[in-house]
Coordinates of N, CA, C and O in Angstrom, one line a residue:
M1 N 181.0 77.8 121.8 CA 180.5 79.8 121.3 C 179.5 79.6 120.6 O 179.5 79.3 119.8
S2 N 178.1 80.0 120.8 CA 177.1 79.5 120.0 C 176.7 81.0 119.0 O 177.0 82.2 119.7
R3 N 176.6 81.0 117.9 CA 176.4 82.3 117.2 C 175.1 82.5 117.2 O 173.9 81.9 116.8
K4 N 174.8 84.0 117.5 CA 173.3 84.3 118.0 C 173.1 84.6 116.3 O 173.6 85.6 115.8
G5 N 171.9 84.4 115.8 CA 171.1 84.9 114.7 C 170.9 86.7 114.8 O 170.8 87.2 115.9
V6 N 170.3 86.9 113.7 CA 169.7 88.2 113.4 C 168.1 88.4 114.1 O 167.7 87.9 114.2
S7 N 168.0 89.7 115.0 CA 166.9 89.4 115.5 C 165.4 90.1 114.6 O 165.9 90.4 113.5
L8 N 164.6 89.8 114.5 CA 163.5 90.5 113.8 C 163.4 91.7 113.4 O 163.4 92.0 112.2
E9 N 163.5 92.3 114.5 CA 163.6 94.1 114.1 C 164.7 94.2 112.6 O 164.7 95.0 112.2
E10 N 165.6 93.8 113.4 CA 167.1 93.6 112.6 C 166.8 93.4 111.3 O 167.1 94.3 110.3
K11 N 165.9 92.1 110.6 CA 165.5 91.6 109.8 C 164.8 92.9 108.7 O 164.7 92.7 107.8
R12 N 163.8 93.2 109.9 CA 162.7 93.6 109.1 C 163.4 94.9 108.5 O 163.2 95.7 107.6
R13 N 164.3 95.8 109.5 CA 165.1 96.8 109.3 C 165.6 96.8 107.7 O 165.9 97.7 107.2
R14 N 166.9 96.1 107.8 CA 167.5 95.9 107.0 C 166.8 95.7 105.3 O 167.0 96.2 104.3
I15 N 165.6 94.9 105.4 CA 164.9 94.4 104.2 C 164.0 95.9 103.9 O 164.5 96.0 102.4
E16 N 163.5 96.4 104.7 CA 162.8 97.9 104.6 C 163.9 98.8 104.0 O 163.6 99.4 103.1
K17 N 165.2 99.0 104.5 CA 166.6 99.8 103.9 C 166.4 99.4 102.7 O 166.7 100.2 101.7
Y18 N 166.8 98.3 102.3 CA 166.7 97.9 101.0 C 165.8 98.4 100.0 O 165.8 98.9 99.0
L19 N 164.6 97.7 100.1 CA 163.5 98.3 99.4 C 163.4 99.6 99.2 O 163.0 100.0 98.0
Q20 N 163.6 100.2 99.9 CA 163.5 102.0 100.2 C 164.7 102.4 99.3 O 164.7 103.2 98.5
E21 N 165.7 101.9 99.5 CA 167.1 102.2 98.6 C 167.1 102.3 97.6 O 167.2 102.9 96.5
S22 N 166.7 101.0 96.9 CA 166.7 100.4 95.2 C 165.4 101.2 94.8 O 165.3 101.7 93.5
G23 N 164.5 101.6 95.5 CA 162.9 102.2 94.8 C 162.3 101.2 93.8 O 162.2 102.1 92.8
D24 N 162.2 100.3 94.0 CA 162.4 99.0 93.0 C 160.8 98.0 93.5 O 161.0 98.2 94.4
F25 N 160.3 97.6 92.2 CA 159.1 96.7 92.6 C 159.9 95.0 92.7 O 161.1 95.1 91.9
F26 N 159.5 94.5 93.5 CA 160.1 92.9 93.8 C 159.0 91.8 93.9 O 158.3 92.4 94.7
Q27 N 159.3 90.8 92.9 CA 158.8 89.6 93.7 C 159.1 88.9 94.5 O 160.3 89.1 95.0
L28 N 158.5 88.0 95.1 CA 159.1 87.5 96.6 C 159.8 86.7 96.8 O 161.4 86.5 97.0
K29 N 160.0 85.9 95.0 CA 161.7 85.0 95.0 C 162.5 86.2 95.0 O 163.6 85.5 94.9
E30 N 162.6 87.2 93.9 CA 163.2 88.0 94.2 C 164.0 88.4 95.6 O 165.2 88.7 95.8
L31 N 163.3 89.2 95.8 CA 163.8 89.6 97.8 C 164.1 88.3 98.3 O 165.5 88.5 99.5
E32 N 163.8 87.0 98.1 CA 164.2 85.6 98.8 C 166.2 85.6 98.6 O 166.8 85.3 99.0
K33 N 166.0 86.1 96.8 CA 167.7 85.9 96.8 C 168.1 87.4 97.3 O 169.7 86.8 97.3
I34 N 167.8 88.1 97.1 CA 168.7 89.4 97.6 C 168.7 89.2 99.1 O 169.8 89.9 99.8
G35 N 167.4 88.7 100.0 CA 167.7 88.5 101.4 C 169.2 88.2 101.8 O 169.9 88.9 103.0
P36 N 169.9 87.0 101.7 CA 171.3 86.9 102.2 C 172.1 87.9 101.8 O 173.3 88.2 102.6
K37 N 172.0 88.7 100.9 CA 173.0 89.7 100.5 C 173.0 91.3 101.4 O 174.0 91.8 102.1
V38 N 171.6 91.0 102.7 CA 171.5 91.9 102.9 C 172.1 91.6 105.1 O 170.9 92.0 105.8
G39 N 171.9 90.4 104.7 CA 171.9 89.5 106.3 C 170.9 89.1 106.7 O 170.6 88.9 107.9
V40 N 170.0 88.7 105.8 CA 168.5 87.9 106.0 C 168.6 86.6 105.2 O 168.7 86.4 104.2
V41 N 168.5 85.3 106.3 CA 168.1 84.3 105.7 C 167.0 84.3 104.8 O 166.2 84.9 105.1
S42 N 167.5 83.4 103.5 CA 165.9 83.4 102.8 C 165.1 82.6 103.2 O 163.7 82.9 102.5
Q43 N 164.9 81.9 103.9 CA 163.8 81.3 104.6 C 163.0 82.0 105.4 O 161.8 81.7 105.7
S44 N 163.6 83.2 106.0 CA 162.6 84.2 106.8 C 162.5 84.7 105.6 O 161.7 86.3 106.6
V45 N 162.5 85.5 104.8 CA 162.5 86.6 104.2 C 161.0 87.0 104.1 O 160.4 87.9 104.1
K46 N 160.3 85.8 103.7 CA 158.6 85.9 103.5 C 158.0 86.3 104.6 O 157.3 87.0 104.1
D47 N 158.1 85.7 106.0 CA 157.8 86.2 106.7 C 158.0 87.7 107.3 O 157.2 88.5 107.9
V48 N 159.3 87.8 107.4 CA 159.4 89.6 107.4 C 158.9 90.4 106.9 O 158.1 91.5 107.1
V49 N 159.1 90.0 105.4 CA 158.1 91.0 104.2 C 156.7 90.9 104.3 O 156.1 92.1 104.7
Q50 N 155.9 89.7 105.1 CA 154.9 89.8 105.4 C 154.3 90.9 106.7 O 153.5 91.6 106.9
S51 N 155.6 90.8 107.7 CA 155.1 91.5 108.9 C 155.1 92.7 108.2 O 154.5 93.6 109.3
L52 N 156.4 93.5 107.6 CA 156.4 94.6 107.0 C 155.2 95.3 106.3 O 154.8 95.8 106.5
V53 N 154.4 94.3 105.4 CA 153.2 94.7 104.8 C 151.8 94.8 105.8 O 151.5 95.7 105.6
D54 N 152.3 94.1 107.0 CA 151.2 93.9 108.0 C 151.4 95.6 108.6 O 150.3 96.2 108.9
D55 N 152.1 95.8 109.2 CA 152.6 97.1 109.5 C 152.2 98.4 108.3 O 152.6 99.8 109.2
G56 N 152.4 98.0 107.2 CA 152.3 99.0 106.2 C 153.6 100.0 106.3 O 153.2 101.0 105.6
L57 N 154.5 99.0 106.3 CA 155.9 99.9 105.5 C 156.1 99.2 104.5 O 157.1 99.9 103.6
V58 N 155.6 98.5 104.1 CA 156.1 97.8 102.7 C 154.6 97.7 102.1 O 153.8 97.1 102.3
S59 N 154.8 98.0 100.6 CA 153.3 98.0 100.0 C 153.0 96.7 99.0 O 154.2 95.7 98.6
T60 N 152.0 95.9 99.1 CA 152.1 95.0 98.3 C 151.0 95.1 97.0 O 149.6 95.9 97.5
D61 N 151.3 94.4 95.5 CA 150.0 94.6 95.2 C 150.1 93.1 94.0 O 151.2 92.5 93.5
K62 N 148.8 92.4 93.8 CA 149.1 91.5 92.9 C 148.3 91.8 91.8 O 147.5 92.1 91.4
I63 N 149.4 91.3 90.3 CA 149.1 91.7 89.3 C 149.0 90.5 88.6 O 149.9 89.8 88.4
A64 N 148.2 89.6 88.2 CA 148.1 88.6 87.4 C 148.1 87.7 88.7 O 147.5 87.7 89.5
T65 N 148.7 86.8 88.2 CA 149.2 85.9 89.3 C 150.6 86.2 90.0 O 150.8 85.3 91.1
S66 N 151.3 87.4 90.1 CA 152.3 87.9 90.6 C 151.9 88.6 91.8 O 151.3 89.9 91.4
N67 N 152.6 88.7 93.1 CA 153.0 89.6 94.4 C 153.8 90.8 93.9 O 154.8 90.0 93.7
Y68 N 153.9 91.7 94.0 CA 155.3 92.8 94.2 C 154.9 93.6 95.1 O 154.1 94.0 96.1
F69 N 156.3 93.5 96.2 CA 156.8 94.4 96.6 C 157.2 95.5 96.9 O 158.1 95.6 95.5
W70 N 157.3 96.7 97.3 CA 158.2 98.0 97.0 C 157.5 99.0 98.6 O 156.6 98.8 99.3
S71 N 158.6 99.7 98.7 CA 158.5 100.9 99.7 C 159.4 101.8 99.5 O 160.1 101.9 99.0
F72 N 158.8 102.7 99.6 CA 159.1 104.3 99.7 C 159.4 105.2 100.4 O 158.8 104.9 102.0
P73 N 160.6 106.2 100.9 CA 160.8 106.5 101.7 C 159.5 107.7 102.4 O 159.4 107.6 103.3
S74 N 159.1 107.7 101.5 CA 157.9 108.8 101.9 C 156.9 108.2 102.8 O 156.0 108.5 103.9
T75 N 156.7 106.7 102.2 CA 155.9 106.0 103.1 C 156.4 105.9 104.6 O 155.3 105.9 105.4
A76 N 157.5 105.3 104.6 CA 158.0 105.3 105.9 C 158.1 106.6 106.7 O 157.4 106.2 108.2
Y77 N 158.1 107.6 106.3 CA 157.7 109.1 107.1 C 156.3 109.4 107.7 O 156.6 109.6 108.5
K78 N 155.6 108.8 106.3 CA 154.3 109.0 107.0 C 153.9 108.2 107.7 O 153.0 108.3 109.1
I79 N 154.3 107.2 108.1 CA 154.4 105.9 109.1 C 154.7 106.6 110.4 O 154.1 106.6 111.3
A80 N 155.5 106.9 110.2 CA 156.8 107.3 111.8 C 155.9 108.8 112.3 O 156.0 108.8 113.2
K81 N 155.6 109.3 111.3 CA 154.8 110.7 111.5 C 153.3 110.6 112.2 O 153.0 111.0 113.3
K82 N 152.7 109.6 111.8 CA 151.7 109.0 112.1 C 151.7 108.3 113.5 O 150.7 108.3 114.7
N83 N 152.5 107.5 113.8 CA 152.8 106.5 115.1 C 153.3 107.9 115.9 O 152.7 107.7 117.1
A84 N 154.2 109.0 115.5 CA 154.5 109.6 116.5 C 153.1 110.6 117.1 O 153.0 110.8 118.4
L85 N 152.0 110.9 116.1 CA 151.1 111.3 116.6 C 150.1 110.6 117.5 O 149.9 111.2 118.8
L86 N 150.0 109.1 117.0 CA 149.1 108.2 118.1 C 149.8 108.0 119.7 O 149.0 108.2 120.6
K87 N 151.1 107.7 119.8 CA 151.7 108.2 120.8 C 151.5 109.2 121.7 O 151.3 109.1 122.8
N88 N 151.0 110.8 120.9 CA 151.5 111.8 121.6 C 149.8 111.6 122.1 O 149.5 112.2 123.1
Q89 N 148.3 110.9 121.4 CA 147.3 111.0 121.8 C 147.3 110.3 122.7 O 146.1 110.6 124.0
I90 N 147.8 109.0 123.1 CA 147.7 108.0 124.2 C 148.1 108.6 125.1 O 147.6 108.9 126.5
Q91 N 149.5 109.6 125.6 CA 150.1 110.4 126.5 C 149.2 111.5 127.0 O 148.5 111.6 127.9
E92 N 148.4 112.1 126.0 CA 147.3 113.3 126.3 C 145.9 112.4 126.9 O 145.7 113.0 128.3
A93 N 145.8 111.1 126.5 CA 144.5 110.9 127.2 C 145.0 109.7 128.5 O 144.0 109.7 129.2
Q94 N 146.3 109.9 128.7 CA 146.4 109.2 130.2 C 146.4 110.3 131.0 O 146.4 110.1 132.2
R95 N 146.9 112.0 130.6 CA 147.1 112.5 131.5 C 145.3 112.8 132.3 O 144.3 112.4 131.4
G96 N 145.6 112.8 133.5 CA 144.4 113.2 134.7 C 143.9 111.5 135.0 O 142.8 111.8 135.3
R97 N 144.2 110.4 134.5 CA 144.4 109.2 134.5 C 144.9 108.5 135.5 O 145.0 107.0 135.3
E98 N 146.4 109.2 136.2 CA 147.0 108.9 137.2 C 146.0 108.0 138.4 O 145.1 108.5 138.8
P99 N 146.5 106.6 138.6 CA 146.0 106.7 140.4 C 145.9 107.9 141.2 O 147.0 108.3 141.8
S100 N 144.5 108.1 141.5 CA 144.8 108.9 143.2 C 143.3 108.6 144.0 O 142.7 107.9 143.2
E101 N 143.6 109.2 145.2 CA 142.1 109.0 145.8 C 140.9 109.7 145.2 O 139.6 109.2 145.3
E102 N 140.9 111.0 144.6 CA 140.2 111.6 144.0 C 139.6 110.7 142.7 O 138.1 110.5 142.5
R103 N 140.3 110.1 142.0 CA 140.0 109.0 141.0 C 139.0 108.2 141.2 O 138.2 108.0 140.7
D104 N 139.6 107.5 142.3 CA 139.2 106.2 142.5 C 137.6 106.7 143.2 O 137.0 106.1 143.0
Q105 N 137.4 107.8 144.2 CA 136.4 108.3 144.8 C 135.7 108.3 143.5 O 134.0 108.0 143.6
V106 N 135.8 108.9 142.2 CA 134.6 109.0 141.4 C 134.5 107.9 140.4 O 133.2 107.6 140.2
L107 N 135.7 107.0 140.3 CA 134.9 105.9 139.6 C 134.4 105.1 140.7 O 133.2 104.3 140.1
A108 N 134.5 105.2 142.0 CA 133.0 104.3 143.0 C 131.9 104.9 142.9 O 130.6 104.4 142.8
E109 N 131.7 106.0 142.7 CA 130.8 107.1 142.5 C 129.9 106.7 141.4 O 128.5 106.2 141.2
L110 N 130.8 106.6 140.1 CA 130.4 106.2 139.1 C 129.8 105.1 139.1 O 128.4 104.3 138.2
A111 N 130.2 103.9 139.6 CA 129.8 102.4 139.7 C 128.8 102.6 140.3 O 128.0 101.6 140.2
A112 N 128.5 102.9 141.4 CA 127.3 103.1 142.0 C 126.3 103.9 141.4 O 124.5 103.2 141.8
A113 N 126.3 105.1 140.7 CA 125.5 105.7 139.9 C 124.9 104.5 138.9 O 123.9 104.6 138.4
E114 N 125.9 103.4 138.2 CA 125.4 102.6 137.2 C 124.7 101.6 137.4 O 123.6 101.3 137.1
S115 N 125.1 101.2 139.0 CA 124.0 100.1 139.4 C 122.8 100.7 140.0 O 121.8 100.0 139.9
E116 N 122.8 101.7 140.2 CA 121.3 102.6 140.6 C 120.8 102.3 139.4 O 119.4 102.2 139.1
Q117 N 121.5 103.0 137.9 CA 120.5 102.8 136.9 C 119.7 101.5 136.6 O 118.9 101.6 136.2
K118 N 120.8 100.7 136.8 CA 120.3 99.2 136.8 C 118.9 98.9 137.1 O 117.9 98.0 136.9
T119 N 118.9 99.2 138.4 CA 118.1 98.9 139.2 C 117.0 100.0 138.9 O 115.5 99.3 139.2
L120 N 116.6 100.8 138.3 CA 115.8 101.8 138.2 C 114.9 101.4 137.1 O 113.9 101.2 136.7
Q121 N 116.0 100.7 136.1 CA 115.3 100.2 134.7 C 115.1 99.0 134.9 O 113.6 98.6 134.0
S122 N 115.2 97.8 135.5 CA 114.6 96.8 135.5 C 113.0 97.0 136.7 O 111.9 96.6 136.4
E123 N 113.6 98.3 137.8 CA 112.0 98.8 138.2 C 110.9 99.3 137.2 O 109.3 98.8 137.0
L124 N 111.7 99.8 136.7 CA 110.9 100.5 135.2 C 110.1 99.4 134.3 O 109.1 99.8 134.1
Q125 N 110.7 98.5 134.0 CA 110.2 97.6 133.1 C 109.2 96.7 133.9 O 108.3 96.7 132.9
Q126 N 109.0 96.6 135.1 CA 107.7 96.6 135.8 C 106.4 97.0 135.6 O 105.5 96.5 135.3
Y127 N 106.6 98.0 135.7 CA 105.8 99.4 135.2 C 105.1 99.7 133.9 O 104.1 100.3 133.5
I128 N 105.9 99.3 133.1 CA 105.6 99.3 131.2 C 104.5 98.9 131.1 O 103.9 99.2 130.0
E129 N 104.0 97.7 131.7 CA 103.0 97.2 131.0 C 101.6 97.7 131.3 O 100.6 97.9 130.8
N130 N 101.6 98.7 132.4 CA 100.7 99.5 132.8 C 101.0 101.0 132.0 O 100.2 102.2 132.7
D131 N 101.6 101.4 131.3 CA 101.6 102.5 130.6 C 100.5 102.7 129.7 O 100.2 102.0 128.9
P132 N 100.2 104.1 130.7 CA 99.0 104.5 129.6 C 99.1 104.5 128.1 O 98.2 104.3 127.1
E133 N 100.0 105.0 127.3 CA 100.7 105.3 126.1 C 100.3 104.0 125.5 O 99.9 103.5 124.4
I134 N 101.1 102.8 126.3 CA 101.2 101.7 125.4 C 99.8 101.1 125.6 O 99.2 99.8 124.7
Y135 N 98.8 101.1 126.7 CA 97.5 100.9 126.7 C 96.6 101.3 125.6 O 96.0 100.5 125.1
K136 N 97.0 102.8 125.2 CA 96.0 103.4 124.4 C 96.3 102.8 122.8 O 95.6 102.6 121.7
A137 N 97.5 102.2 122.8 CA 98.3 101.7 121.6 C 97.7 100.6 121.4 O 97.0 100.3 120.2
K138 N 97.7 99.3 121.9 CA 97.2 98.1 122.4 C 95.9 98.3 121.8 O 95.0 97.8 121.3
E139 N 94.8 99.1 122.7 CA 93.5 99.5 122.1 C 93.0 99.7 120.7 O 91.9 98.9 120.6
K140 N 94.0 100.9 120.1 CA 93.9 101.0 118.9 C 94.1 99.7 117.9 O 93.5 99.6 116.9
A141 N 95.7 98.9 118.7 CA 95.4 98.1 117.7 C 94.1 96.9 117.4 O 93.8 96.1 116.4
I142 N 93.5 96.6 118.8 CA 92.3 95.8 119.0 C 91.3 96.4 117.8 O 90.7 95.4 117.0
S143 N 91.1 97.8 117.8 CA 90.0 98.2 117.2 C 90.3 98.5 116.0 O 89.4 97.7 114.9
I144 N 91.5 98.2 115.0 CA 92.3 98.2 113.9 C 91.5 96.0 113.2 O 91.6 96.0 112.6
A145 N 92.1 95.8 114.4 CA 91.7 94.2 114.0 C 90.5 93.7 113.8 O 90.3 93.0 112.7
K146 N 89.8 94.1 115.1 CA 88.1 94.0 114.8 C 87.6 94.7 113.5 O 86.9 94.3 112.9
E147 N 87.7 95.6 113.2 CA 87.1 96.2 112.4 C 88.2 95.2 110.8 O 86.8 94.9 110.0
A148 N 89.2 94.8 110.4 CA 89.4 94.2 109.9 C 88.7 92.8 109.6 O 88.4 92.5 108.4
A149 N 88.7 92.2 110.6 CA 88.2 90.9 110.9 C 86.6 91.0 110.5 O 86.2 90.0 109.2
N150 N 85.8 92.5 110.6 CA 84.3 92.5 110.6 C 84.7 92.6 108.7 O 83.4 92.0 108.2
R151 N 85.2 93.1 108.1 CA 85.0 93.3 106.9 C 85.3 92.3 106.0 O 84.9 91.9 104.7
W152 N 86.0 91.2 106.5 CA 86.7 90.2 106.1 C 85.3 89.2 106.5 O 84.9 88.7 105.4
T153 N 84.5 89.4 107.3 CA 83.5 88.6 107.1 C 81.8 88.8 106.7 O 81.6 88.4 105.9
E154 N 82.1 90.4 106.2 CA 81.2 90.8 105.1 C 81.6 90.5 104.1 O 80.8 90.1 102.7
N155 N 83.1 90.3 103.4 CA 83.7 89.9 102.1 C 83.3 88.5 101.9 O 82.7 88.0 100.6
I156 N 83.2 87.7 103.1 CA 82.9 86.3 102.9 C 81.4 86.1 102.3 O 80.9 85.1 101.3
W157 N 80.6 87.1 103.4 CA 79.0 86.8 103.0 C 78.5 87.3 101.5 O 77.5 86.9 101.0
T158 N 79.6 88.4 101.0 CA 79.1 88.9 99.7 C 79.3 87.5 98.7 O 79.1 87.6 98.0
L159 N 80.8 86.9 99.1 CA 81.0 85.9 98.5 C 79.8 84.9 98.3 O 79.8 84.3 96.6
Q160 N 79.5 84.4 99.5 CA 78.7 83.5 99.7 C 77.2 83.9 98.7 O 76.4 83.2 98.3
S161 N 76.7 84.9 99.4 CA 75.4 85.3 98.5 C 75.6 85.6 96.8 O 74.9 85.1 96.2
Y162 N 76.9 85.4 95.8 CA 76.8 85.7 94.8 C 76.8 84.4 94.4 O 76.0 83.9 93.6
C163 N 77.4 83.0 95.0 CA 77.3 81.9 94.3 C 76.2 81.3 94.5 O 75.6 80.9 93.6
V164 N 75.4 81.8 96.0 CA 74.1 81.3 96.0 C 73.3 81.5 94.8 O 72.0 81.0 94.1
N165 N 73.3 82.9 94.5 CA 72.4 83.6 93.4 C 72.8 83.1 92.0 O 72.0 83.0 90.9
K166 N 74.0 83.2 92.0 CA 74.8 82.7 90.4 C 74.5 81.3 90.4 O 74.6 81.2 88.9
F167 N 74.9 80.2 91.2 CA 75.1 79.2 90.9 C 74.1 78.3 91.1 O 74.0 77.1 91.7
G168 N 72.8 78.9 92.2 CA 71.8 78.4 92.6 C 72.4 77.2 93.9 O 71.6 76.3 94.0
M169 N 73.1 78.0 94.7 CA 73.7 76.5 95.5 C 73.0 77.0 96.6 O 72.6 78.2 97.5
D170 N 72.9 76.0 97.9 CA 72.3 76.5 99.0 C 73.3 76.8 99.6 O 74.4 76.5 100.3
R171 N 73.0 77.9 100.9 CA 73.3 78.4 102.0 C 74.6 77.4 102.8 O 75.5 77.5 103.2
R172 N 73.7 76.3 103.2 CA 74.0 75.3 104.3 C 75.4 74.5 103.1 O 76.1 74.2 103.9
D173 N 75.1 74.1 102.1 CA 76.0 73.6 101.3 C 77.5 74.6 101.0 O 78.7 73.7 101.2
F174 N 77.5 75.9 100.5 CA 78.3 76.7 100.7 C 79.4 76.6 102.2 O 80.6 76.4 102.0
D175 N 78.4 76.7 102.9 CA 78.9 76.7 104.3 C 79.8 75.2 105.0 O 81.2 75.8 105.4
K176 N 79.0 74.5 104.3 CA 80.0 72.9 104.4 C 81.2 73.1 103.7 O 82.2 72.7 104.6
S177 N 81.2 73.4 102.2 CA 82.3 73.5 101.3 C 83.5 73.8 101.9 O 84.5 73.4 101.9
F178 N 83.3 75.3 102.5 CA 84.2 76.2 103.2 C 84.8 76.3 104.6 O 85.6 77.3 104.9
G179 N 83.9 75.5 105.1 CA 84.1 75.0 106.9 C 83.8 76.3 107.6 O 84.3 76.8 108.3
I180 N 82.8 76.9 107.1 CA 82.0 77.9 108.0 C 80.9 77.4 108.9 O 80.3 76.9 108.7
H181 N 81.3 77.8 110.1 CA 80.3 77.3 111.2 C 79.1 78.4 111.3 O 78.9 79.2 110.9
S182 N 78.3 77.4 112.1 CA 76.7 78.3 112.1 C 76.9 79.9 112.8 O 76.4 80.2 112.9
E183 N 77.8 79.4 113.9 CA 77.8 80.8 114.7 C 78.5 81.9 114.2 O 79.0 83.1 114.6
F184 N 79.6 81.9 112.9 CA 80.0 83.0 111.8 C 79.2 83.9 111.7 O 78.3 83.9 111.6
D185 N 79.9 85.3 112.7 CA 79.6 86.0 112.4 C 80.4 87.6 112.9 O 81.7 87.1 113.0
T186 N 79.9 88.9 113.0 CA 80.7 89.8 112.8 C 81.0 90.0 114.4 O 80.4 89.8 115.0
I187 N 82.2 90.5 114.7 CA 82.8 90.7 116.2 C 81.7 92.2 116.1 O 82.1 93.2 115.7
P188 N 81.1 91.9 117.8 CA 80.6 93.5 117.8 C 81.2 94.6 118.6 O 82.6 94.2 118.9

């Protein structure tokens, strides 16, 4: 006859019950010593406590180099109340979603409408290049870029004139030094 161990849920319940009844704070080493007293082998105490922490039933805090664990009945009550509320919300959300012919028909119509929308969106993308508003925006951007290019051309000419007059430099030498081609001019 093989002896069966205690289930994980039972271990969780025992550790949680002990923490709540004691109303005290414990380090993991202390809980590992207490574990066998409540029927949980010390090797599994760490995993059980961690699962309780993950579920929010046991609180933990690191103070200096030590981790402390505790649980109060009020915390367990709040968690149980929240779980019950969530289960009720799930049940309410599932109402009206039972399989039926009408639901299947509505879902098929939805899938068809989504498919049609994708088709129309892809068709719209083909025409977006000819959109008058986008065309006007591009024309405006081109105009602004032209003005900026002409302004910089004039700035270069001003700098060229300054260097020629101030330093007695020949215009061709200036152009050659700065890589300015003979066709350099404003954009009409």
